[in-house]
Tab-separated table of C-alpha atoms and ligand atoms in Angstrom:
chain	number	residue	atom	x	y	z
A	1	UNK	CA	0.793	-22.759	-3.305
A	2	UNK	CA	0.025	-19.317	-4.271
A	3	UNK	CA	2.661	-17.135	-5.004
A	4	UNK	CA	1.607	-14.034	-5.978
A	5	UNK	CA	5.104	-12.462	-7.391
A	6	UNK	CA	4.923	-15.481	-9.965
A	7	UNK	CA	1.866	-14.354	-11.277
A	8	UNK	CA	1.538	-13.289	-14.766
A	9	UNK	CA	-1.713	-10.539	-15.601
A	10	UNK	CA	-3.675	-11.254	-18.428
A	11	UNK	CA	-5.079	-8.494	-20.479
A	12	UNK	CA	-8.668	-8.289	-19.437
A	13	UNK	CA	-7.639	-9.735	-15.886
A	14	UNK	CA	-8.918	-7.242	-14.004
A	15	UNK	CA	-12.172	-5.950	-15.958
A	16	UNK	CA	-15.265	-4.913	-14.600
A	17	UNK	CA	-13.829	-4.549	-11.139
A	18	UNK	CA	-13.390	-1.258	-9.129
A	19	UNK	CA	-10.302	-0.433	-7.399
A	20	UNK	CA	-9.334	2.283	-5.132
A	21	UNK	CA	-5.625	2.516	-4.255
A	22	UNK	CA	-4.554	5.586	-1.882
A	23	UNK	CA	-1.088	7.192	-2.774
A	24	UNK	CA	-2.081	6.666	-6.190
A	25	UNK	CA	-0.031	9.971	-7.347
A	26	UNK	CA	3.286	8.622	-7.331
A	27	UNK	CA	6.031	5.713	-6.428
A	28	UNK	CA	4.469	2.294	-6.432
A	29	UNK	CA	1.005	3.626	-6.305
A	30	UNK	CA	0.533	5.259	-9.245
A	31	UNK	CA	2.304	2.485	-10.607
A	32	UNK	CA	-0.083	0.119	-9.548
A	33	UNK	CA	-2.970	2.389	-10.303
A	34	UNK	CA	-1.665	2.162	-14.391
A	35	UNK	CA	-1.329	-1.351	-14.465
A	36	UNK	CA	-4.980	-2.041	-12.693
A	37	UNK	CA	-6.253	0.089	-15.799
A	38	UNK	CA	-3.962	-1.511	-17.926
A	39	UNK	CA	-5.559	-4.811	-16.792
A	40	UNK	CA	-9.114	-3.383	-17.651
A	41	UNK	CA	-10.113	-2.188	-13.936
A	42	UNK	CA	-11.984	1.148	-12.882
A	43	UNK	CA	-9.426	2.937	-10.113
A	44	UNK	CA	-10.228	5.309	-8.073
A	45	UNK	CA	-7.137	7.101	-7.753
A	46	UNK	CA	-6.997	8.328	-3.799
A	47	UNK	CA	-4.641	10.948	-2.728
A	48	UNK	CA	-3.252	14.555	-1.294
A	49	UNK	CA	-2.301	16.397	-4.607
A	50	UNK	CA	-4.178	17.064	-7.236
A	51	UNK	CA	-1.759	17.985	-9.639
A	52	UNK	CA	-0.214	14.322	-9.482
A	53	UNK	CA	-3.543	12.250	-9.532
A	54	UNK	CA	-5.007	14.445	-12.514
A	55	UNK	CA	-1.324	12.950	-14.525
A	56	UNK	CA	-2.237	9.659	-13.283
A	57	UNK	CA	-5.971	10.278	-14.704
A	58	UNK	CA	-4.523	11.364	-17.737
A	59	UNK	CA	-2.217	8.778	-18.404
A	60	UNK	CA	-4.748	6.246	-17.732
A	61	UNK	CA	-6.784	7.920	-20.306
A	62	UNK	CA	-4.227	8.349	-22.747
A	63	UNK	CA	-3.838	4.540	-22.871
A	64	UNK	CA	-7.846	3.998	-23.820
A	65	UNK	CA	-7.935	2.158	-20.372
A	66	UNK	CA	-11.756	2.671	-18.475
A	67	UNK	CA	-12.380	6.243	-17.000
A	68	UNK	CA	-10.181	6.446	-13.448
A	69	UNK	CA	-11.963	8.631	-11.141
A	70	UNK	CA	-9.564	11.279	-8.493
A	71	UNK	CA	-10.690	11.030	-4.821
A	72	UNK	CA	-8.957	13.651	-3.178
A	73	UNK	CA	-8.231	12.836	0.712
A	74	UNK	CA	-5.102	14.014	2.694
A	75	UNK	CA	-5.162	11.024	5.622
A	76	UNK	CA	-2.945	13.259	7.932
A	77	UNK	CA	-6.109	15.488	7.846
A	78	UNK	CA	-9.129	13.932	7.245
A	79	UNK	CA	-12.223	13.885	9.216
A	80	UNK	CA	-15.178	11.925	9.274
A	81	UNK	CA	-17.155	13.850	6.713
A	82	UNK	CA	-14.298	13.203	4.076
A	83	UNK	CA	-14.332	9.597	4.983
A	84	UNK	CA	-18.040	9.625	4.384
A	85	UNK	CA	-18.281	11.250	1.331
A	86	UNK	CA	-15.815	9.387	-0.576
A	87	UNK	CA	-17.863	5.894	0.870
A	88	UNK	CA	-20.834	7.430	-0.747
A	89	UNK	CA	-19.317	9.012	-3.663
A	90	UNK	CA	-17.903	5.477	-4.538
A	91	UNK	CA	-21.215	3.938	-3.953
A	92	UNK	CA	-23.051	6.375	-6.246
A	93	UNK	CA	-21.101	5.737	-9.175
A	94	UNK	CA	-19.934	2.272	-8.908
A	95	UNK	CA	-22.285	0.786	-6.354
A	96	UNK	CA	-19.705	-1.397	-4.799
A	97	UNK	CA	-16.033	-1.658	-4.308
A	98	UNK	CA	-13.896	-4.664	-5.337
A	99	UNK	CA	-10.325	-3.930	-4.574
A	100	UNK	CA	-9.259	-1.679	-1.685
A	101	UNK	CA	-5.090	-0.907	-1.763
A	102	UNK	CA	-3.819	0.720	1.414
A	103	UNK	CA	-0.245	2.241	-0.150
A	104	UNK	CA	-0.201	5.595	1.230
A	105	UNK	CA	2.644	6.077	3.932
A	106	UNK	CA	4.913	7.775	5.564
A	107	UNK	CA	8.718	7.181	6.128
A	108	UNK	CA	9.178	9.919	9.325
A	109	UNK	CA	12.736	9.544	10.894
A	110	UNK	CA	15.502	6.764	10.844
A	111	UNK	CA	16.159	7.432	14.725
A	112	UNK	CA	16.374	5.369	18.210
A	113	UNK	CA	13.751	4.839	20.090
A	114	UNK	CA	14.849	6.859	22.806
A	115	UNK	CA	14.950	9.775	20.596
A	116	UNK	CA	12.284	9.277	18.683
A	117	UNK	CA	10.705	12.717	17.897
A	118	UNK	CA	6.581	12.355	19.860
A	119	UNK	CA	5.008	14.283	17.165
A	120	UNK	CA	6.604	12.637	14.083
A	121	UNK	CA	5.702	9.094	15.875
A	122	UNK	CA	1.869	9.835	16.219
A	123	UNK	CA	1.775	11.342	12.260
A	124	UNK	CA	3.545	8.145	11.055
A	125	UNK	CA	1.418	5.572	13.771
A	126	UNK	CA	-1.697	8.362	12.148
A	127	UNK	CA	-1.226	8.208	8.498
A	128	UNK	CA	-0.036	4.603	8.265
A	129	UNK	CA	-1.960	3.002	10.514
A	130	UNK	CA	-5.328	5.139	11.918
A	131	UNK	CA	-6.414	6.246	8.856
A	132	UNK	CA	-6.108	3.104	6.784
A	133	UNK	CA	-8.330	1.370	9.754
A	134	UNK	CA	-11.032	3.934	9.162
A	135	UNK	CA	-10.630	4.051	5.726
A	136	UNK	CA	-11.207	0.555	5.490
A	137	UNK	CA	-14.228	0.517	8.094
A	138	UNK	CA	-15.972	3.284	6.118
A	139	UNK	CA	-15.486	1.301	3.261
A	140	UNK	CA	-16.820	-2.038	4.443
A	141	UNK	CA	-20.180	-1.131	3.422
A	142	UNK	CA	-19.280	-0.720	-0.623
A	143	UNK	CA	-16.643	-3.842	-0.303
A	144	UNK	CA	-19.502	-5.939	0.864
A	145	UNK	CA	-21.649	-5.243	-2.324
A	146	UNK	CA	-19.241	-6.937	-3.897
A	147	UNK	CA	-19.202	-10.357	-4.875
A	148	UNK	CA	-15.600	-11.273	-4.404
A	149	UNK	CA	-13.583	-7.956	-2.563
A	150	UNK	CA	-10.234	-7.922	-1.885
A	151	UNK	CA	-8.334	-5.402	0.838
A	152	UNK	CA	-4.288	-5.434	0.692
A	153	UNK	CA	-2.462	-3.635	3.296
A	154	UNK	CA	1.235	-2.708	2.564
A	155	UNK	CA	3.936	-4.025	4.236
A	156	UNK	CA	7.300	-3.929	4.640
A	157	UNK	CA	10.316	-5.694	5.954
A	158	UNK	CA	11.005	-3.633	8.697
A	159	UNK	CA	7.784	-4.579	10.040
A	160	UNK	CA	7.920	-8.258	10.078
A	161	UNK	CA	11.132	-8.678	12.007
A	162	UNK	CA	12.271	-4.927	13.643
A	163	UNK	CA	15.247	-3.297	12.785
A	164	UNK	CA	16.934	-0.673	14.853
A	165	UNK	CA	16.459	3.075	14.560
A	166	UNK	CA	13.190	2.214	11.971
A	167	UNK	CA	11.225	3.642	14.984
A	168	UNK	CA	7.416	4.512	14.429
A	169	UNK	CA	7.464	2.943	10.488
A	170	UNK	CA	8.267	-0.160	11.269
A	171	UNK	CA	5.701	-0.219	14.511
A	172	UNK	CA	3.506	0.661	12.343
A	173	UNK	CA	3.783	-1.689	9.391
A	174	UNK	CA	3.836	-4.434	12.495
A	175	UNK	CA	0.533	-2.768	13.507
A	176	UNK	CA	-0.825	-3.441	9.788
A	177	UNK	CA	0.098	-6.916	9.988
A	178	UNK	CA	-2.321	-7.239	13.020
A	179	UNK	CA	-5.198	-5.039	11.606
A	180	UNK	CA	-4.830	-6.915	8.356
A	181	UNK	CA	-4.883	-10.625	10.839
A	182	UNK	CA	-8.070	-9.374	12.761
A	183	UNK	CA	-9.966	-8.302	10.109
A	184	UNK	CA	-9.632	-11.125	7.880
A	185	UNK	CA	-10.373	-13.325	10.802
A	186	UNK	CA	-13.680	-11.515	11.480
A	187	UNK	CA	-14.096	-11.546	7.513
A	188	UNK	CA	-13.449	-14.866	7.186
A	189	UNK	CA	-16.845	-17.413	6.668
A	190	UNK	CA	-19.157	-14.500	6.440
A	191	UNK	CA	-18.238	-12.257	3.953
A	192	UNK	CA	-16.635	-12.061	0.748
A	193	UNK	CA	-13.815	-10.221	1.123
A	194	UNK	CA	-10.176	-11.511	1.852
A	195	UNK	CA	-7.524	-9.541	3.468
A	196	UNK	CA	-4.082	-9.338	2.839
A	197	UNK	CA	-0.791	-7.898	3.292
A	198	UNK	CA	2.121	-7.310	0.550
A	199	UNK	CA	5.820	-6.521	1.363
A	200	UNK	CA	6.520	-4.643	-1.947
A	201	UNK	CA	10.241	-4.990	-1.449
A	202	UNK	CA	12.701	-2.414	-2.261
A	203	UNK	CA	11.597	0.349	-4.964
A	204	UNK	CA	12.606	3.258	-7.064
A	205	UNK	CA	10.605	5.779	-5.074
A	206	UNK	CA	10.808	8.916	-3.013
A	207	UNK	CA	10.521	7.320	0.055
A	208	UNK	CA	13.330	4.851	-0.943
A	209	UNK	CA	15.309	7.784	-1.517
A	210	UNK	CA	14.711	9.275	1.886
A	211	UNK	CA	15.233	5.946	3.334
A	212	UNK	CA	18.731	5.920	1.929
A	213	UNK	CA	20.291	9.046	0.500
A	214	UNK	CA	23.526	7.537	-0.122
A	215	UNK	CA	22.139	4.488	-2.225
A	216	UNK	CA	22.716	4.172	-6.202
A	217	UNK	CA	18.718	4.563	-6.833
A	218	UNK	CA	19.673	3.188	-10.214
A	219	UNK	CA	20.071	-0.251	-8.560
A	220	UNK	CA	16.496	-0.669	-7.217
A	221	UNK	CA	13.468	-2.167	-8.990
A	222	UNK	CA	11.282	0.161	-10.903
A	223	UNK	CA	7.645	0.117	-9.072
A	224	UNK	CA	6.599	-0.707	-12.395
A	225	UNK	CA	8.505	-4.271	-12.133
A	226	UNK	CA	6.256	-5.248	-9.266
A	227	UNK	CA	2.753	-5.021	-10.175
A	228	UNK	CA	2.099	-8.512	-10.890
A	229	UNK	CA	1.577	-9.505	-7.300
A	230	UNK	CA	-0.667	-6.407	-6.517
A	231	UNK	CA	-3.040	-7.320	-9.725
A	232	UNK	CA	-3.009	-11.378	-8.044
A	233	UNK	CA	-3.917	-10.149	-4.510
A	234	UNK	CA	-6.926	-7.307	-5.816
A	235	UNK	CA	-8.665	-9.483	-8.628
A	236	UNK	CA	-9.322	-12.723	-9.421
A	237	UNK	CA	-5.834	-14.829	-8.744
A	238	UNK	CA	-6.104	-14.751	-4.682
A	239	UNK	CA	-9.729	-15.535	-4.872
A	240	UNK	CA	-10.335	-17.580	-1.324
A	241	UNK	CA	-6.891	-16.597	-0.196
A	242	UNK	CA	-6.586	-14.591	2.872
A	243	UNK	CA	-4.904	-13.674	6.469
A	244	UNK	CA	-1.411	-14.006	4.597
A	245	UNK	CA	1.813	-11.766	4.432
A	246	UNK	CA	3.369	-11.642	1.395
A	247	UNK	CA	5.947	-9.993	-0.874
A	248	UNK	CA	6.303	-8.664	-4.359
A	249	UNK	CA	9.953	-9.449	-4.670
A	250	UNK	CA	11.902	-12.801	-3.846
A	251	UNK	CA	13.553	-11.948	-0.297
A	252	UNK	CA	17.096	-10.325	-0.074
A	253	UNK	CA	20.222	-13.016	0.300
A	254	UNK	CA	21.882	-12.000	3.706
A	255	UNK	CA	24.711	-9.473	2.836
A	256	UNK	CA	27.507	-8.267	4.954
A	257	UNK	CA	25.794	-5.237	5.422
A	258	UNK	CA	22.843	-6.807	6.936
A	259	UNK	CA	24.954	-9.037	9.696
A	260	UNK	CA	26.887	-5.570	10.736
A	261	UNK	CA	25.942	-3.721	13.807
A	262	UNK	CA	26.574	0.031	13.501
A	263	UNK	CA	23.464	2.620	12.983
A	264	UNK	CA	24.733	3.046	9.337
A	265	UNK	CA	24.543	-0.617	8.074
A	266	UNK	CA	21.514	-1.198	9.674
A	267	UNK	CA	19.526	1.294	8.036
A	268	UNK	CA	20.921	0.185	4.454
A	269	UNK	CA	19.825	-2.636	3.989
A	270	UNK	CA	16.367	-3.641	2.572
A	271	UNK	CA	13.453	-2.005	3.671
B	1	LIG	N1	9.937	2.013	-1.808
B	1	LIG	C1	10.279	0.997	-1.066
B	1	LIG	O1	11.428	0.521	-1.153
B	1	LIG	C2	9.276	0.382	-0.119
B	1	LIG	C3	9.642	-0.760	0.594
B	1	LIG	C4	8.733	-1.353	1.464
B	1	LIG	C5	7.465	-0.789	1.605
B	1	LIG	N2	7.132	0.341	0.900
B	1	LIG	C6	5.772	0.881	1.088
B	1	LIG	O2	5.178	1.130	-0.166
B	1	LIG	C7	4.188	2.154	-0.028
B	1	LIG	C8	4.402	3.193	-1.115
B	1	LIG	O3	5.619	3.856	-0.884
B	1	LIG	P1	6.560	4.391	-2.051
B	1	LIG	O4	7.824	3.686	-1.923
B	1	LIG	O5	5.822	4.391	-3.337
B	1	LIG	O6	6.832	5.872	-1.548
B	1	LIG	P2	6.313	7.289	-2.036
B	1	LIG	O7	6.603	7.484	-3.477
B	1	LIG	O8	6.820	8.254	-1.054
B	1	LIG	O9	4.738	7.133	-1.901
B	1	LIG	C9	4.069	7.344	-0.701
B	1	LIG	C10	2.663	7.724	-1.084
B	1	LIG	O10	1.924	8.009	0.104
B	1	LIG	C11	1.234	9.236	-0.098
B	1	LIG	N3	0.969	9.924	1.145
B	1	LIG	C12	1.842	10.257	2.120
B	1	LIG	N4	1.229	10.956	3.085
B	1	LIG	C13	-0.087	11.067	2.703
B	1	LIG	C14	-1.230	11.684	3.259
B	1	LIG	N5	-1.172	12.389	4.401
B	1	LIG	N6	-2.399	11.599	2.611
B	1	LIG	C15	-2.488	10.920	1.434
B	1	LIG	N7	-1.447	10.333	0.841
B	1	LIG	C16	-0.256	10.398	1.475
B	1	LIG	C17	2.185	10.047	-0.967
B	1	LIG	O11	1.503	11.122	-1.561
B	1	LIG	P3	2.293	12.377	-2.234
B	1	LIG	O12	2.707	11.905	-3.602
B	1	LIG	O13	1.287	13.465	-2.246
B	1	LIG	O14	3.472	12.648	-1.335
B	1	LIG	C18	2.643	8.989	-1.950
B	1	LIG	O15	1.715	8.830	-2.987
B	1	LIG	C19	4.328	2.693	1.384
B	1	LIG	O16	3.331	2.137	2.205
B	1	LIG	C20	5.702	2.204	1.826
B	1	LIG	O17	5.778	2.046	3.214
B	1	LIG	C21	8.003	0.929	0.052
């Protein structure tokens, strides 16, 4: 079966392929973006700041890895013109798109439903969900000039089985689920591109930190320790594979924390 947390990147795995990953600046995708280059691929590094994808450029460069090129698109903001011209900037230079990494997201509030803040629910349900649904439709035309594409949607734990006071995240990694189900059913027979979801598991990041402030950070996976299933689902590994939900780490053992029942313990365990 395939497995992709077991898999194990060659050098050159990823060469000759294009891959645009949004949120590349920092956390897991920017450490994704280095080990696609690593691996030999082109990324197109998508994101809000400037300042943070031109490190990730350099980096990338600094390691003799191909050129990465910076789209810059802020998916709380962005309007159909920006959506355009990054399909057709990407089309000009590459002339097709093999890899497509939805990473970007936002964390909004740990709160109840029925106190869930309206606005901070529609930018989360926005940024997570809307915009990686028209990123990915405006994209369809590049992915299918490729000969084997591959679109991964990130998950999370909270939205495969809900957790209390997770609110509009975890609604809207559910939501991802579905869009990534859909399209790889309507994908599926007449194109060739596969669709995917990955559940990177808990990591070292910002949003982990705003997730829980009270956590030793120390004790969570580096984003650089789970690459190896991103590289298997965006090149040549998960070739055929698609519709599935998977994850980059092995799942949690139940704790005690998980099986209490106050606000508190529910929010700490894994995300
Ligand atoms: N860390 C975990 O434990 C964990 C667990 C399960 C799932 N995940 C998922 O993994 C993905 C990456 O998260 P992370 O942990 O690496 O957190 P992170 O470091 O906070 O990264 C989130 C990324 O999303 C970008 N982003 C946020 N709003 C944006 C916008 N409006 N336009 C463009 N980019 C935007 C951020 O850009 P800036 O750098 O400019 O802020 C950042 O690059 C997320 O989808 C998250 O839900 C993480």
């Amino acid at each position: 079966m395939f497995e992709p947390r077991d898999h194990v990147p060659t050098p050159a795995e990823l060469a000759g392929r294009v891959v645009a990953i949004t949120g590349a600046g920092s956390g897991i995708g920017r450490a994704v973006a280095l080990a696609c280059a690593r691996c030999q691929a082109s990324v197109v590094l998508i994101g809000r700041d400037a300042a943070k994808l031109d490190a990730v450029h350099g980096e990338i460069a600094a390691a003799g890895s191909p050129e990465a090129s910076i789209a810059l698109l802020d998916l709380e903001r962005a309007v159909a013109r920006d959506y355009d011209a990054l399909a057709d900037a990407l089309l000009e230079r590459y002339g097709r798109l093999d890899g497509l990494l939805h990473n970007a997201g936002l964390l909004g509030t740990l709160t109840p439903i029925e106190h869930y803040d309206v606005p901070t629910w529609c930018r989360v349900l926005h940024v997570n969900v809307t915009a990686a649904f028209v990123l990915t439709q405006l994209l369809l035309p590049v992915l299918k000039k490729s000969s084997d594409a591959s679109v991964v949607f990130t998950a999370s734990s909270v939205g495969r089985r809900g957790r209390a006071y997770w609110g509009a995240y975890a609604v809207s990694k559910f939501a991802l689920e579905g869009l990534s189900q859909v399209l790889s059913d309507e994908l599926e027979g007449i194109s060739h591109i596969r669709v995917n979801t990955l559940n990177p598991g808990r990591a070292r990041t910002a949003m982990r930190r705003q997730a829980y402030p009270a956590e030793d950070i120390n004790t969570v996976p580096l984003p650089e320790t789970l690459t190896a299933a991103y590289i298997a689902l965006l090149g040549p590994a998960s070739r055929g594979v698609t519709g599935g939900a998977f994850d980059a780490q092995p799942p949690a053992r139940p704790s005690s924390t998980a099986a209490a029942s106050s606000p508190d313990s529910k929010a700490r365990s894994s995300s």
